[in-house]
């Protein structure tokens, strides 16, 4: 850590007094090199006359007899660097013509024209340390706020959860009761019963479709901003309308009814346009492993014969039922976003007799209304559960990043980091978005797990692995992506500053000038 | 390069179509077999028998320097002109051309360093059946037999080599389309009236064979406006069972017989993911074969730059060891014999027969024809760090810093094609490499260097200066219709400068001037890739043979193109410094003579154990034909190596001449420190071993430059009489004093090395353990082991103070390793100069002989003219196999005597002289008493 040096550096304005010792020996080891007395190699392997210390011949296996020459392959040289911080350099850098120590002491016999830059370096370092300390201080304060907010948020959510759980139980009972009542009432009327049963089935079927719609919406809404945009839709090239191999922005916009983004309500209309072509990412993932973007053939929709059926499917949906946006979130809860989507063939069978459905009677309508309320609660419940399941850090300080996205624009690309969700890259001047990975895990070193995030299983590379991104977190007042790079093909590195990783700056009192070097 | 794939989509799409069917191997279908190459098929159909050629002795003319003689093909009456020369240094040159060709046939220029000096030929005897000529003093004669024509080269009563003894001389004479001459190769020679044969020939002539006037391969059509022009000749080598050379092939050192498959092919090709152990053509071609037995080494240099195939057969190939022994015991055996046949698509027969008799003689003979290895800058022998690609300047800087942080030395960092502005060579990517000089200065501050790639395909782009200049000067190769030839390569559509033109080469060289090549500095060197030339959409991924280079077709010059590219580039580097600095240029394609221009590497290998193994025979084969500066991509180019493979590859590469790590764009990063501290340490140790030995490597390259001896040598070169060495290619020698048997097996716990030399001893360089020669030695190994042995009787100088680059070590002191032989003597050399200029040509170097005999070690000047001094001194002398002296004294040039401290390790018999301190460039003697 840099901090122990802080005070040290501040105190080094005072002029140093050179303490006599062989060249290259740190003050802390001075006592082993006593002028005129036989020198014992620091590993104890042998003892040599003192005039063999720094005589430019390596006598000790550990290199300790030549701290000031390049004679030992494993030696190290200590530069005092008055005005800056002291350092050890490999002794192979002594007199190699390259200035390594800012106090120039490593080049005492090479002819290299080194300038003493220690003061300047020291000043710069002090400045930057000061700056960092300020940032750390402010960042740490922000972090405390984040922790408080997270705590509050968590309590709130837990409360809500409990509430929902109670209501759920209550509602479930009510639904059950209603069902019994309804069934009892229907018992004598055969005709009515059939009708009701049919109605019930229709409800269920519709709910299923709605559920899938909801699941798809959530999946499409990659940045979790509550709406589906053209860009998000473009990630699903299977939705290509004319199946010509390129899914253009215009086509995507067409699917969205001519607008750039749709919310949940408007998505219902979109859903009928896309539901038959849409391939869930879960089903896709297994495909994309073997898939190569270089083979455009592979992106051709698998079931071409289904296209004809599209038209039949689309119309009956229109206006037949008006389902509130609430109700469409319902099935999500029943099936859950993680449950496998129903197969297409299944769906179609269900849809066939939709046209003949009679209107609901009052009883059924009541039932539906009650269930709607119930499902609404459940939806909230699921989302909270999901959110709570993330590891937002020891004090949930990273929780504020959830549902947020941060962008960085480079000369060629726009990079987008949505913490705990995904990383993506989009060419600045048009072109489709590429996934650089979805949330994987915290991947810092054992002593600092929360310093690195890993996003995995992005779009596959030609002949290579799936893209993945490592996000390095550093302390900053702002939450911002500061750089991206691709050090190895398809392995991205992103630097991200956030107050959430700021450590408490050590108070100046706790610092001891323990091994000050003069 | 997130969207590398998008940007390179056309190229990749091509590769996909061409190369990928889900497997990691060359798609053989993209490259011709002999059957698919019309001339090879025609020629190979001709079976051994009596030759239709007859020598017309009455046309013989013998001058002091040459014999000429006409040959006639009795089938078609076409006459050929035979020229025979006796060249200085025991070389015989045989040239055969059409007596009156319809148009001139191509004779390869610029490969021979000069018109080879001749020696007098004298007629020994002559009669109706032939003539006998004397080949100088060693009772060597050449017998020219008239009917059928054949040449036999004799020494005493032994036939050393016979030409056309199997009757496979063939010469497709140039003809008008639909002409009425016969095709000699279409006929089967039968005994009888020659006129009858002519008649038969006339009948057969009517049907022009497929592929004579047009040939199609995989949708590529070769228009062949000049018709058939192939040539062929057979050579018989009595007593020979081992032949070597004719690189480049991914095959064993000892060449195999080709009876049951395709001949070895020489046709410079960009082979994607090449396969091992087969005779397919690769990036370079050197048409030189060496033949060896315990008594003699000879060589055949077939000077022809067209597509060439070489067939090898042997009368002992099928026999088991037992069978051979039986033959021997029964005395019934025929003499073992190897028969070789060369087939080329065009040009003339121009063959140099190098008669040895020792391997070293053959090397000198070949060097006298094509020159020796360019003497590289010392730094080029150090470690090179490459990757496709270092992404930007920051990346370069951080890799550079990484080496310092992990204390691993390196001298060169390399930039592949992505450093350019859109694959426009001589330019820099404006975003990623915006300030190249700043970057180069940063590298220079560490006394390190950089190599940037410059390929010979030039983007067709009217905003690109290089393209505009080449186009306006008319320097591009032309297509068959006379327009500029365009092919598809990295930049997309590209033109190919005609490097066969001296004016084009001069212009190209001028482009390396500092004011022309913007962003270049004196520590920027060059890499010529793709110079086969590689044409992604061309036949066999190369240029159409009917493209034209002035009067000649690409067919004629193909294998020479890559040599010219490197030649012009190296010239450019020499010129930019006003002729002061030595160039360093790496090339992928090469030909005979390429050794004069720099280094070669074995192309796009793969991260597989077999590829590590094959790097040894591939570089050994190149060394045998003059190209000493050879290496393979450490780690393997394609795919990602296991950590074990990577470490073993570093250990092997550290002991091969050109030591560069390289990796494909699609592979994960593999800088040496990315595999955990343990492996970092193993790699560091291997690289440091290389650096300690740089004085020895440098000295070996000086020797190669001087004499043409290979640096990396097969064992048989030094032990020519020991048949146990003849086929060894899992171990090798560096110079004559270091034997290396790298570990190239996965999970190896030991290797068995053959230590040659009866009555010799070898010292393990790590343990100093002494082993006897002429034995198979089992050596247990761990991950840190690199089995290396120093020959007893040798002295090797090292610099043990390994620093971050070789130039940082310039003034450092030497440690001399004196390994005593059983006679308690040893000998070695030390060579010192400034390491980077041509001043060694002006006597500015130190060259000394180090000798140990009678308990005295001394340094003797081998270059009394020397005008060079060094600050380096001798810090240590380690004498292996010594006994304990009572006193050691040093006497220096000024006559002063002093005693020297020493340590003696009795268990290993190692005597270490402590800090004698004499200057490495002066006379001195050390006496053990």
Tab-separated table of C-alpha atoms in Angstrom, chain A residues 121-507:
chain	number	residue	atom	x	y	z
A	121	UNK	CA	8.866	12.199	-8.630
A	122	UNK	CA	8.315	12.672	-4.936
A	123	UNK	CA	6.354	15.828	-5.525
A	124	UNK	CA	4.243	14.162	-8.172
A	125	UNK	CA	3.641	11.161	-6.032
A	126	UNK	CA	2.671	13.263	-3.058
A	127	UNK	CA	0.242	15.125	-5.230
A	128	UNK	CA	-1.264	12.009	-6.605
A	129	UNK	CA	-1.358	10.347	-3.219
A	130	UNK	CA	-3.061	13.360	-1.812
A	131	UNK	CA	-5.538	13.285	-4.616
A	132	UNK	CA	-6.134	9.607	-4.129
A	133	UNK	CA	-6.523	10.082	-0.437
A	134	UNK	CA	-9.116	12.760	-1.063
A	135	UNK	CA	-10.920	10.562	-3.497
A	136	UNK	CA	-10.744	7.687	-1.079
A	137	UNK	CA	-12.092	9.846	1.679
A	138	UNK	CA	-15.007	11.195	-0.290
A	139	UNK	CA	-15.578	7.879	-1.927
A	140	UNK	CA	-15.677	6.199	1.409
A	141	UNK	CA	-18.256	8.646	2.640
A	142	UNK	CA	-20.363	7.970	-0.414
A	143	UNK	CA	-19.927	4.317	0.249
A	144	UNK	CA	-21.346	4.722	3.724
A	145	UNK	CA	-24.400	6.351	2.209
A	146	UNK	CA	-24.700	3.525	-0.255
A	147	UNK	CA	-24.536	1.042	2.557
A	148	UNK	CA	-27.234	2.874	4.469
A	149	UNK	CA	-29.440	3.049	1.400
A	150	UNK	CA	-28.878	-0.573	0.705
A	151	UNK	CA	-29.842	-1.440	4.241
A	152	UNK	CA	-33.032	0.561	4.007
A	153	UNK	CA	-33.824	-0.880	0.614
A	154	UNK	CA	-33.281	-4.364	1.835
A	155	UNK	CA	-35.529	-3.921	4.820
A	156	UNK	CA	-38.180	-2.450	2.607
A	157	UNK	CA	-37.963	-5.307	0.232
A	158	UNK	CA	-38.002	-7.870	2.949
A	159	UNK	CA	-41.074	-6.187	4.331
A	160	UNK	CA	-42.714	-6.259	0.965
A	161	UNK	CA	-41.814	-9.832	0.585
A	162	UNK	CA	-43.385	-10.760	3.855
A	163	UNK	CA	-46.449	-8.740	2.889
A	164	UNK	CA	-46.718	-10.471	-0.406
A	165	UNK	CA	-46.265	-13.815	1.192
A	166	UNK	CA	-49.145	-13.131	3.552
A	167	UNK	CA	-51.348	-11.852	0.754
A	168	UNK	CA	-50.369	-14.781	-1.314
A	169	UNK	CA	-51.498	-17.219	1.262
A	170	UNK	CA	-54.669	-15.279	1.750
A	171	UNK	CA	-55.356	-15.065	-1.944
A	172	UNK	CA	-54.579	-18.655	-2.573
A	173	UNK	CA	-57.149	-19.578	0.008
A	174	UNK	CA	-59.634	-17.262	-1.597
A	175	UNK	CA	-59.037	-18.598	-5.048
A	176	UNK	CA	-59.470	-22.075	-3.794
A	177	UNK	CA	-62.682	-21.125	-2.066
A	178	UNK	CA	-63.925	-19.368	-5.150
A	179	UNK	CA	-63.161	-22.320	-7.253
A	180	UNK	CA	-65.122	-24.600	-4.985
A	181	UNK	CA	-68.006	-22.152	-4.949
A	182	UNK	CA	-67.925	-21.878	-8.657
A	183	UNK	CA	-67.754	-25.580	-9.206
A	184	UNK	CA	-70.610	-26.156	-6.816
A	185	UNK	CA	-72.701	-23.544	-8.563
A	186	UNK	CA	-72.020	-25.046	-11.885
A	187	UNK	CA	-72.825	-28.534	-10.866
A	188	UNK	CA	-76.494	-28.636	-11.928
A	189	UNK	CA	-76.131	-26.777	-15.158
A	190	UNK	CA	-74.444	-29.003	-17.654
A	191	UNK	CA	-74.396	-26.526	-20.446
A	192	UNK	CA	-73.178	-23.786	-18.236
A	193	UNK	CA	-70.540	-25.997	-16.869
A	194	UNK	CA	-69.157	-26.822	-20.233
A	195	UNK	CA	-69.158	-23.198	-21.093
A	196	UNK	CA	-67.421	-22.297	-17.892
A	197	UNK	CA	-64.947	-24.999	-18.244
A	198	UNK	CA	-64.153	-23.829	-21.683
A	199	UNK	CA	-63.847	-20.322	-20.411
A	200	UNK	CA	-61.529	-21.513	-17.708
A	201	UNK	CA	-59.380	-23.315	-20.191
A	202	UNK	CA	-59.264	-20.203	-22.302
A	203	UNK	CA	-58.173	-18.241	-19.322
A	204	UNK	CA	-55.453	-20.666	-18.613
A	205	UNK	CA	-54.347	-20.735	-22.232
A	206	UNK	CA	-54.326	-17.008	-22.471
A	207	UNK	CA	-52.455	-16.761	-19.241
A	208	UNK	CA	-49.855	-19.083	-20.632
A	209	UNK	CA	-49.342	-16.942	-23.665
A	210	UNK	CA	-49.194	-13.870	-21.523
A	211	UNK	CA	-46.678	-15.557	-19.320
A	212	UNK	CA	-44.464	-16.291	-22.225
A	213	UNK	CA	-44.871	-12.753	-23.433
A	214	UNK	CA	-43.799	-11.519	-20.068
A	215	UNK	CA	-40.820	-13.787	-19.964
A	216	UNK	CA	-39.780	-12.690	-23.417
A	217	UNK	CA	-40.205	-9.071	-22.489
A	218	UNK	CA	-37.887	-9.448	-19.566
A	219	UNK	CA	-35.394	-11.307	-21.666
A	220	UNK	CA	-35.507	-8.755	-24.443
A	221	UNK	CA	-35.225	-5.906	-22.017
A	222	UNK	CA	-31.540	-6.494	-21.669
A	223	UNK	CA	-30.768	-3.297	-19.836
A	224	UNK	CA	-33.765	-3.784	-17.555
A	225	UNK	CA	-35.051	-0.281	-18.111
A	226	UNK	CA	-38.663	-1.391	-18.423
A	227	UNK	CA	-38.857	-1.058	-22.159
A	228	UNK	CA	-37.715	-2.970	-25.210
A	229	UNK	CA	-35.685	-0.948	-27.686
A	230	UNK	CA	-34.706	-1.434	-31.284
A	231	UNK	CA	-31.178	-2.239	-30.213
A	232	UNK	CA	-32.365	-4.883	-27.825
A	233	UNK	CA	-34.551	-6.412	-30.466
A	234	UNK	CA	-31.638	-6.471	-32.903
A	235	UNK	CA	-29.865	-8.969	-30.699
A	236	UNK	CA	-32.454	-11.482	-31.865
A	237	UNK	CA	-31.604	-11.944	-35.468
A	238	UNK	CA	-34.128	-14.746	-35.735
A	239	UNK	CA	-36.764	-12.026	-35.805
A	240	UNK	CA	-35.546	-10.901	-39.197
A	241	UNK	CA	-38.798	-10.237	-41.038
A	242	UNK	CA	-37.771	-11.023	-44.573
A	243	UNK	CA	-35.332	-13.722	-43.505
A	244	UNK	CA	-32.673	-12.292	-45.772
A	245	UNK	CA	-29.955	-12.853	-43.260
A	246	UNK	CA	-29.724	-9.268	-42.072
A	247	UNK	CA	-31.975	-7.926	-39.423
A	248	UNK	CA	-31.909	-4.206	-39.943
A	249	UNK	CA	-32.834	-1.431	-37.597
A	250	UNK	CA	-35.698	-0.510	-39.886
A	251	UNK	CA	-37.055	-4.002	-39.672
A	252	UNK	CA	-36.748	-3.976	-35.926
A	253	UNK	CA	-38.458	-0.658	-35.706
A	254	UNK	CA	-41.224	-2.019	-37.881
A	255	UNK	CA	-41.751	-4.805	-35.397
A	256	UNK	CA	-42.001	-2.282	-32.614
A	257	UNK	CA	-44.747	-0.491	-34.519
A	258	UNK	CA	-42.545	2.268	-35.798
A	259	UNK	CA	-41.238	3.536	-32.500
A	260	UNK	CA	-37.800	3.199	-30.916
A	261	UNK	CA	-38.925	1.492	-27.759
A	262	UNK	CA	-42.045	0.006	-26.280
A	263	UNK	CA	-43.118	-0.435	-22.701
A	264	UNK	CA	-44.928	-3.428	-21.354
A	265	UNK	CA	-48.323	-2.265	-22.555
A	266	UNK	CA	-47.265	-1.565	-26.072
A	267	UNK	CA	-45.273	-4.760	-26.116
A	268	UNK	CA	-48.475	-6.786	-26.285
A	269	UNK	CA	-48.991	-5.680	-29.853
A	270	UNK	CA	-45.374	-6.430	-30.640
A	271	UNK	CA	-45.602	-9.838	-29.076
A	272	UNK	CA	-48.094	-11.061	-31.595
A	273	UNK	CA	-45.615	-10.075	-34.318
A	274	UNK	CA	-42.681	-11.907	-32.941
A	275	UNK	CA	-43.828	-14.768	-30.832
A	276	UNK	CA	-43.479	-17.397	-33.485
A	277	UNK	CA	-40.017	-16.493	-34.506
A	278	UNK	CA	-38.588	-15.621	-31.172
A	279	UNK	CA	-35.928	-17.959	-29.827
A	280	UNK	CA	-35.252	-17.698	-26.180
A	281	UNK	CA	-31.670	-16.972	-25.173
A	282	UNK	CA	-31.642	-20.090	-23.111
A	283	UNK	CA	-32.389	-22.241	-26.091
A	284	UNK	CA	-30.000	-20.139	-28.061
A	285	UNK	CA	-27.064	-20.405	-25.760
A	286	UNK	CA	-26.518	-24.036	-26.442
A	287	UNK	CA	-26.677	-23.294	-30.129
A	288	UNK	CA	-24.326	-20.366	-30.058
A	289	UNK	CA	-21.509	-22.428	-28.615
A	290	UNK	CA	-21.100	-24.233	-31.843
A	291	UNK	CA	-22.458	-21.400	-33.844
A	292	UNK	CA	-20.086	-19.229	-35.728
A	293	UNK	CA	-20.962	-15.754	-36.711
A	294	UNK	CA	-19.008	-16.339	-39.846
A	295	UNK	CA	-21.582	-18.729	-41.133
A	296	UNK	CA	-24.506	-16.583	-42.018
A	297	UNK	CA	-26.278	-19.721	-43.153
A	298	UNK	CA	-26.591	-20.757	-39.578
A	299	UNK	CA	-28.697	-17.818	-38.740
A	300	UNK	CA	-31.443	-18.760	-41.113
A	301	UNK	CA	-34.526	-19.533	-39.047
A	302	UNK	CA	-34.778	-23.189	-38.496
A	303	UNK	CA	-38.412	-23.746	-39.340
A	304	UNK	CA	-39.155	-22.018	-42.544
A	305	UNK	CA	-42.407	-23.830	-43.078
A	306	UNK	CA	-43.847	-22.091	-40.082
A	307	UNK	CA	-43.871	-18.780	-41.794
A	308	UNK	CA	-47.125	-19.488	-43.559
A	309	UNK	CA	-48.844	-20.069	-40.308
A	310	UNK	CA	-47.831	-16.741	-38.909
A	311	UNK	CA	-50.683	-14.879	-40.509
A	312	UNK	CA	-53.308	-17.169	-39.108
A	313	UNK	CA	-51.941	-16.733	-35.673
A	314	UNK	CA	-51.685	-13.039	-35.626
A	315	UNK	CA	-55.196	-11.860	-36.329
A	316	UNK	CA	-57.333	-13.764	-33.812
A	317	UNK	CA	-55.374	-12.207	-30.985
A	318	UNK	CA	-56.395	-8.746	-31.922
A	319	UNK	CA	-59.086	-7.295	-29.749
A	320	UNK	CA	-60.395	-10.617	-28.669
A	321	UNK	CA	-59.272	-10.031	-25.123
A	322	UNK	CA	-57.983	-6.891	-23.691
A	323	UNK	CA	-55.587	-7.885	-21.057
A	324	UNK	CA	-54.170	-5.296	-18.780
A	325	UNK	CA	-50.453	-4.862	-18.560
A	326	UNK	CA	-50.758	-6.175	-15.080
A	327	UNK	CA	-52.248	-9.399	-16.178
A	328	UNK	CA	-49.473	-10.100	-18.548
A	329	UNK	CA	-46.962	-10.070	-15.840
A	330	UNK	CA	-48.967	-12.731	-14.147
A	331	UNK	CA	-47.789	-15.803	-15.877
A	332	UNK	CA	-44.296	-14.762	-15.371
A	333	UNK	CA	-44.890	-15.469	-11.780
A	334	UNK	CA	-46.523	-18.777	-12.397
A	335	UNK	CA	-43.938	-20.072	-14.804
A	336	UNK	CA	-41.170	-17.805	-13.771
A	337	UNK	CA	-38.635	-16.198	-16.083
A	338	UNK	CA	-36.397	-19.169	-15.642
A	339	UNK	CA	-38.867	-21.786	-16.686
A	340	UNK	CA	-38.532	-23.195	-20.154
A	341	UNK	CA	-40.776	-21.573	-22.704
A	342	UNK	CA	-43.617	-23.628	-23.950
A	343	UNK	CA	-42.967	-25.241	-27.248
A	344	UNK	CA	-44.390	-23.772	-30.331
A	345	UNK	CA	-46.467	-26.694	-31.383
A	346	UNK	CA	-48.120	-26.772	-28.026
A	347	UNK	CA	-48.980	-23.138	-28.338
A	348	UNK	CA	-50.535	-23.533	-31.682
A	349	UNK	CA	-52.878	-26.239	-30.624
A	350	UNK	CA	-53.998	-24.032	-27.814
A	351	UNK	CA	-54.652	-21.139	-30.066
A	352	UNK	CA	-56.777	-22.872	-32.609
A	353	UNK	CA	-60.182	-22.555	-31.003
A	354	UNK	CA	-59.759	-19.082	-29.670
A	355	UNK	CA	-62.287	-17.564	-32.026
A	356	UNK	CA	-65.193	-19.477	-30.595
A	357	UNK	CA	-64.784	-18.377	-27.031
A	358	UNK	CA	-67.824	-16.846	-25.375
A	359	UNK	CA	-67.522	-13.824	-23.103
A	360	UNK	CA	-66.889	-14.431	-19.444
A	361	UNK	CA	-69.731	-14.555	-17.061
A	362	UNK	CA	-69.539	-12.420	-13.993
A	363	UNK	CA	-68.241	-15.157	-11.818
A	364	UNK	CA	-65.330	-15.935	-14.067
A	365	UNK	CA	-64.552	-12.293	-14.464
A	366	UNK	CA	-64.403	-11.918	-10.722
A	367	UNK	CA	-62.114	-14.814	-10.559
A	368	UNK	CA	-59.870	-13.316	-13.167
A	369	UNK	CA	-59.745	-10.005	-11.401
A	370	UNK	CA	-58.828	-11.567	-8.151
A	371	UNK	CA	-56.187	-13.691	-9.747
A	372	UNK	CA	-54.768	-10.651	-11.469
A	373	UNK	CA	-54.259	-8.955	-8.167
A	374	UNK	CA	-52.735	-12.082	-6.806
A	375	UNK	CA	-50.317	-12.519	-9.645
A	376	UNK	CA	-49.351	-8.935	-9.462
A	377	UNK	CA	-48.229	-9.454	-5.925
A	378	UNK	CA	-46.392	-12.562	-6.906
A	379	UNK	CA	-44.533	-10.760	-9.662
A	380	UNK	CA	-43.213	-8.248	-7.231
A	381	UNK	CA	-42.299	-11.102	-4.965
A	382	UNK	CA	-40.251	-12.903	-7.587
A	383	UNK	CA	-38.362	-9.804	-8.604
A	384	UNK	CA	-37.474	-8.990	-5.047
A	385	UNK	CA	-36.361	-12.523	-4.474
A	386	UNK	CA	-34.141	-12.367	-7.495
A	387	UNK	CA	-32.618	-9.079	-6.459
A	388	UNK	CA	-32.023	-10.252	-2.940
A	389	UNK	CA	-30.254	-13.315	-4.260
A	390	UNK	CA	-27.356	-11.259	-5.750
A	391	UNK	CA	-24.155	-10.789	-3.816
A	392	UNK	CA	-23.988	-7.033	-3.583
A	393	UNK	CA	-20.923	-6.991	-1.395
A	394	UNK	CA	-20.343	-7.366	2.338
A	395	UNK	CA	-22.608	-4.408	3.129
A	396	UNK	CA	-24.658	-4.519	-0.049
A	397	UNK	CA	-22.742	-1.434	-1.178
A	398	UNK	CA	-22.861	-2.578	-4.789
A	399	UNK	CA	-26.646	-2.845	-4.734
A	400	UNK	CA	-27.070	0.586	-6.248
A	401	UNK	CA	-25.500	-0.675	-9.464
A	402	UNK	CA	-28.318	-3.144	-9.984
A	403	UNK	CA	-30.614	-2.170	-12.834
A	404	UNK	CA	-28.157	0.535	-13.949
A	405	UNK	CA	-26.043	0.735	-17.080
A	406	UNK	CA	-22.852	2.679	-17.785
A	407	UNK	CA	-21.467	3.511	-21.189
A	408	UNK	CA	-18.073	4.342	-22.598
A	409	UNK	CA	-17.626	5.513	-26.153
A	410	UNK	CA	-14.289	4.854	-27.843
A	411	UNK	CA	-13.177	5.740	-31.336
A	412	UNK	CA	-14.914	2.709	-32.727
A	413	UNK	CA	-17.406	1.348	-30.254
A	414	UNK	CA	-19.898	2.115	-27.558
A	415	UNK	CA	-19.319	-0.182	-24.602
A	416	UNK	CA	-22.100	-0.722	-22.126
A	417	UNK	CA	-21.755	-2.217	-18.681
A	418	UNK	CA	-24.930	-3.152	-16.823
A	419	UNK	CA	-23.581	-4.467	-13.516
A	420	UNK	CA	-24.958	-7.820	-12.411
A	421	UNK	CA	-26.520	-8.151	-15.817
A	422	UNK	CA	-24.381	-7.858	-18.913
A	423	UNK	CA	-21.651	-6.141	-20.919
A	424	UNK	CA	-22.069	-5.306	-24.568
A	425	UNK	CA	-20.336	-3.554	-27.402
A	426	UNK	CA	-21.905	-1.754	-30.306
A	427	UNK	CA	-20.152	-0.181	-33.276
A	428	UNK	CA	-20.397	3.565	-33.100
A	429	UNK	CA	-21.443	3.918	-36.681
A	430	UNK	CA	-24.140	1.349	-37.022
A	431	UNK	CA	-24.133	-2.377	-36.730
A	432	UNK	CA	-25.536	-4.798	-34.277
A	433	UNK	CA	-24.688	-5.115	-30.642
A	434	UNK	CA	-22.374	-7.878	-29.484
A	435	UNK	CA	-22.678	-9.415	-26.055
A	436	UNK	CA	-19.373	-9.369	-24.214
A	437	UNK	CA	-20.743	-11.509	-21.438
A	438	UNK	CA	-23.466	-11.796	-18.868
A	439	UNK	CA	-22.979	-11.567	-15.135
A	440	UNK	CA	-20.841	-14.377	-13.887
A	441	UNK	CA	-19.235	-13.800	-10.538
A	442	UNK	CA	-17.009	-11.757	-8.325
A	443	UNK	CA	-13.507	-12.729	-9.326
A	444	UNK	CA	-11.007	-10.676	-7.367
A	445	UNK	CA	-8.150	-12.250	-5.434
A	446	UNK	CA	-9.064	-14.007	-2.225
A	447	UNK	CA	-8.229	-11.027	-0.076
A	448	UNK	CA	-10.223	-8.660	-2.244
A	449	UNK	CA	-12.931	-10.606	-4.008
A	450	UNK	CA	-15.053	-7.539	-4.695
A	451	UNK	CA	-12.430	-5.802	-6.796
A	452	UNK	CA	-13.086	-7.712	-10.002
A	453	UNK	CA	-16.280	-8.702	-11.770
A	454	UNK	CA	-16.413	-11.403	-14.376
A	455	UNK	CA	-18.969	-11.504	-17.167
A	456	UNK	CA	-19.031	-14.682	-19.192
A	457	UNK	CA	-20.700	-16.512	-22.069
A	458	UNK	CA	-20.935	-13.598	-24.457
A	459	UNK	CA	-21.265	-14.028	-28.178
A	460	UNK	CA	-18.954	-16.760	-29.466
A	461	UNK	CA	-15.818	-15.879	-31.367
A	462	UNK	CA	-14.814	-17.401	-34.632
A	463	UNK	CA	-12.681	-20.428	-33.808
A	464	UNK	CA	-12.402	-19.029	-30.355
A	465	UNK	CA	-14.037	-18.876	-26.996
A	466	UNK	CA	-17.216	-17.034	-26.088
A	467	UNK	CA	-16.514	-13.419	-25.367
A	468	UNK	CA	-15.979	-12.562	-21.740
A	469	UNK	CA	-15.212	-9.419	-19.817
A	470	UNK	CA	-13.240	-8.736	-16.692
A	471	UNK	CA	-14.256	-5.554	-14.932
A	472	UNK	CA	-11.700	-4.071	-12.574
A	473	UNK	CA	-13.205	-1.855	-9.925
A	474	UNK	CA	-11.280	1.019	-8.451
A	475	UNK	CA	-12.199	3.619	-5.932
A	476	UNK	CA	-13.716	6.795	-7.335
A	477	UNK	CA	-16.262	9.384	-6.435
A	478	UNK	CA	-18.144	8.792	-9.616
A	479	UNK	CA	-19.540	5.602	-10.972
A	480	UNK	CA	-18.103	5.437	-14.442
A	481	UNK	CA	-16.457	3.142	-16.979
A	482	UNK	CA	-12.999	4.633	-17.495
A	483	UNK	CA	-11.483	2.324	-20.097
A	484	UNK	CA	-11.966	-0.815	-22.096
A	485	UNK	CA	-9.525	-2.974	-23.943
A	486	UNK	CA	-9.227	-6.402	-25.479
A	487	UNK	CA	-5.888	-7.668	-24.198
A	488	UNK	CA	-6.498	-11.089	-25.648
A	489	UNK	CA	-8.853	-11.870	-28.426
A	490	UNK	CA	-12.434	-11.902	-27.169
A	491	UNK	CA	-11.301	-11.360	-23.601
A	492	UNK	CA	-12.198	-7.838	-22.647
A	493	UNK	CA	-10.974	-5.744	-19.798
A	494	UNK	CA	-12.996	-2.874	-18.439
A	495	UNK	CA	-11.975	-0.419	-15.762
A	496	UNK	CA	-14.767	0.903	-13.658
A	497	UNK	CA	-14.659	3.374	-10.797
A	498	UNK	CA	-17.208	3.322	-8.002
A	499	UNK	CA	-17.295	4.595	-4.443
A	500	UNK	CA	-18.437	1.150	-3.414
A	501	UNK	CA	-14.850	-0.185	-3.414
A	502	UNK	CA	-13.347	2.743	-1.558
A	503	UNK	CA	-11.546	1.728	1.612
A	504	UNK	CA	-11.466	3.814	4.685
A	505	UNK	CA	-8.386	5.983	4.439
A	506	UNK	CA	-6.094	5.317	7.380
A	507	UNK	CA	-6.061	8.236	9.719
